[in-house]
Every structure is written in structure tokens, then in C-alpha cells.
Amino acid sequence: MASLRLLLSREEIERRVEEMAAQIRRDYAGDMPIFLGVLKGAFIFLADLSRRMDRSPEIDFILLSSYGSLAASSGQVKVLLEPRAELKGRDVLIVEDIIDGGLSLEFIRDYVARRQPARLRVCALLARQRLLDEGLRLDYLGFPVGDGFLVGYGLDCREEHRTLPDVYVLEES
Ligand code: IMP
Ligand code: MG
């Protein structure tokens, strides 16, 4: 049986998302970047973040092949759904749910960079502390997290628990 242990409450998330939004509003000073959400996990975070901007940003998405949920990475990333927007010359903000092994981020950064954006920044709600210790740098980060498998606020385990308003650690017992 799996059980859920609360890690981040909806109130904590809301406070932090507002802080991140304030930072983004300041940094871009009304000149909104295109928000490029990574499906599916980032859609709730992107919805909350984008609605806190003072101007409507253009929104687009990219869907990558997931390479396992609880399973380890196979090292293969494929694009299942391409963004519609022309990224060349644009200010692009990648919006991710969680940076786990970092492979997806590496892939998307490269994918966007090849399209010659004017500027590329990364905003992630969560990132593994392990990667941050190894030197991972993000422009905007909500919370560093430990190694447990997380669900809720967009994050799923085989499509389960995605719509929970808080973030939980999924514990096998
Ligand atoms: P990475 O390429 O290893 O950084 O994995 C990135 C993607 O795997 C994330 O964007 C999530 O969609 C998924 N993922 C990684 N860890 C978790 C987790 O703890 N819960 C739910 N999804 C996760
Ligand atoms: Mg993701």
C-alpha cells in the first residue's frame, strides 16, 4: 500500500509562487517572455504563475516522452508535441514542474537554444537538492527537495494524484 505524506501545503506553494511571480515581473518589467510549459506536470504551476503577471504572457507547451515514472531513466528523451510558437528572437521562459535527473531540462534547453531565442531562462517549481549541490543553476526555483517521489500540484504517478492541491511524498509501505 502506498501512502501520501504532506511535503508542501497549498498555502506554502501559493506564497512561494507569488514570490517567484514578483521576481519575474520585476526582471522582465512588463516585457513578458513566452512561457514555455513542459507537459504535463507543469500545467498547474504555469497556470498559477502566469495569472500573477501584470501583462498576459504568450503561453505555449512542449510535451516530452516520459521515460518512466518510478522507474529509472532510460536516457532517451523525445518530443511528442512541438510548441506552435516561433521561438527565434523571442524571450523564452521554460516552466518546469521538477528537475529530477536534469535530462529533460538539458534536452529542452538545447531544443530551444537551437531555435535561436533572444534570451532563455528557466523557472522550476521544484529541483532535487542533489543536483543543486552538483552545481545546477536555475533562474527561478520554488523549492529544493529531497529524493522522495512527489505527487500533487501537477505531478503524477502514472496519472494518479496530479490534481491534489498540495505536494506529497509518495511512500510505499
Ligand atoms: P528529469 O529529466 O530526470 O529531470 O525528469 C524530469 C521529469 O520527470 C519531470 O519534469 C517530471 O515530469 C518527472 N518527474 C521526476 N521526478 C518526479 C517526481 O518525484 N514526481 C513526479 N514526476 C517526476
Ligand atoms: Mg515535467
mmCIF file of C-alpha atoms and ligand atoms in Angstrom, residues 38-42 96-98, ligand 2:
data_model
loop_
_atom_site.group_PDB
_atom_site.id
_atom_site.type_symbol
_atom_site.label_atom_id
_atom_site.label_comp_id
_atom_site.label_asym_id
_atom_site.label_seq_id
_atom_site.Cartn_x
_atom_site.Cartn_y
_atom_site.Cartn_z
ATOM 1 C CA VAL A 38 6.666 21.358 -20.080
ATOM 2 C CA LEU A 39 3.700 18.995 -20.198
ATOM 3 C CA LYS A 40 2.163 17.538 -18.446
ATOM 4 C CA GLY A 41 3.475 18.173 -14.945
ATOM 5 C CA ALA A 42 3.935 21.947 -15.212
ATOM 6 C CA GLU A 96 9.034 23.032 -15.382
ATOM 7 C CA ASP A 97 7.466 21.159 -12.501
ATOM 8 C CA ILE A 98 10.519 19.353 -11.152
HETATM 9 MG MG MG B 2 7.920 17.639 -16.189
#
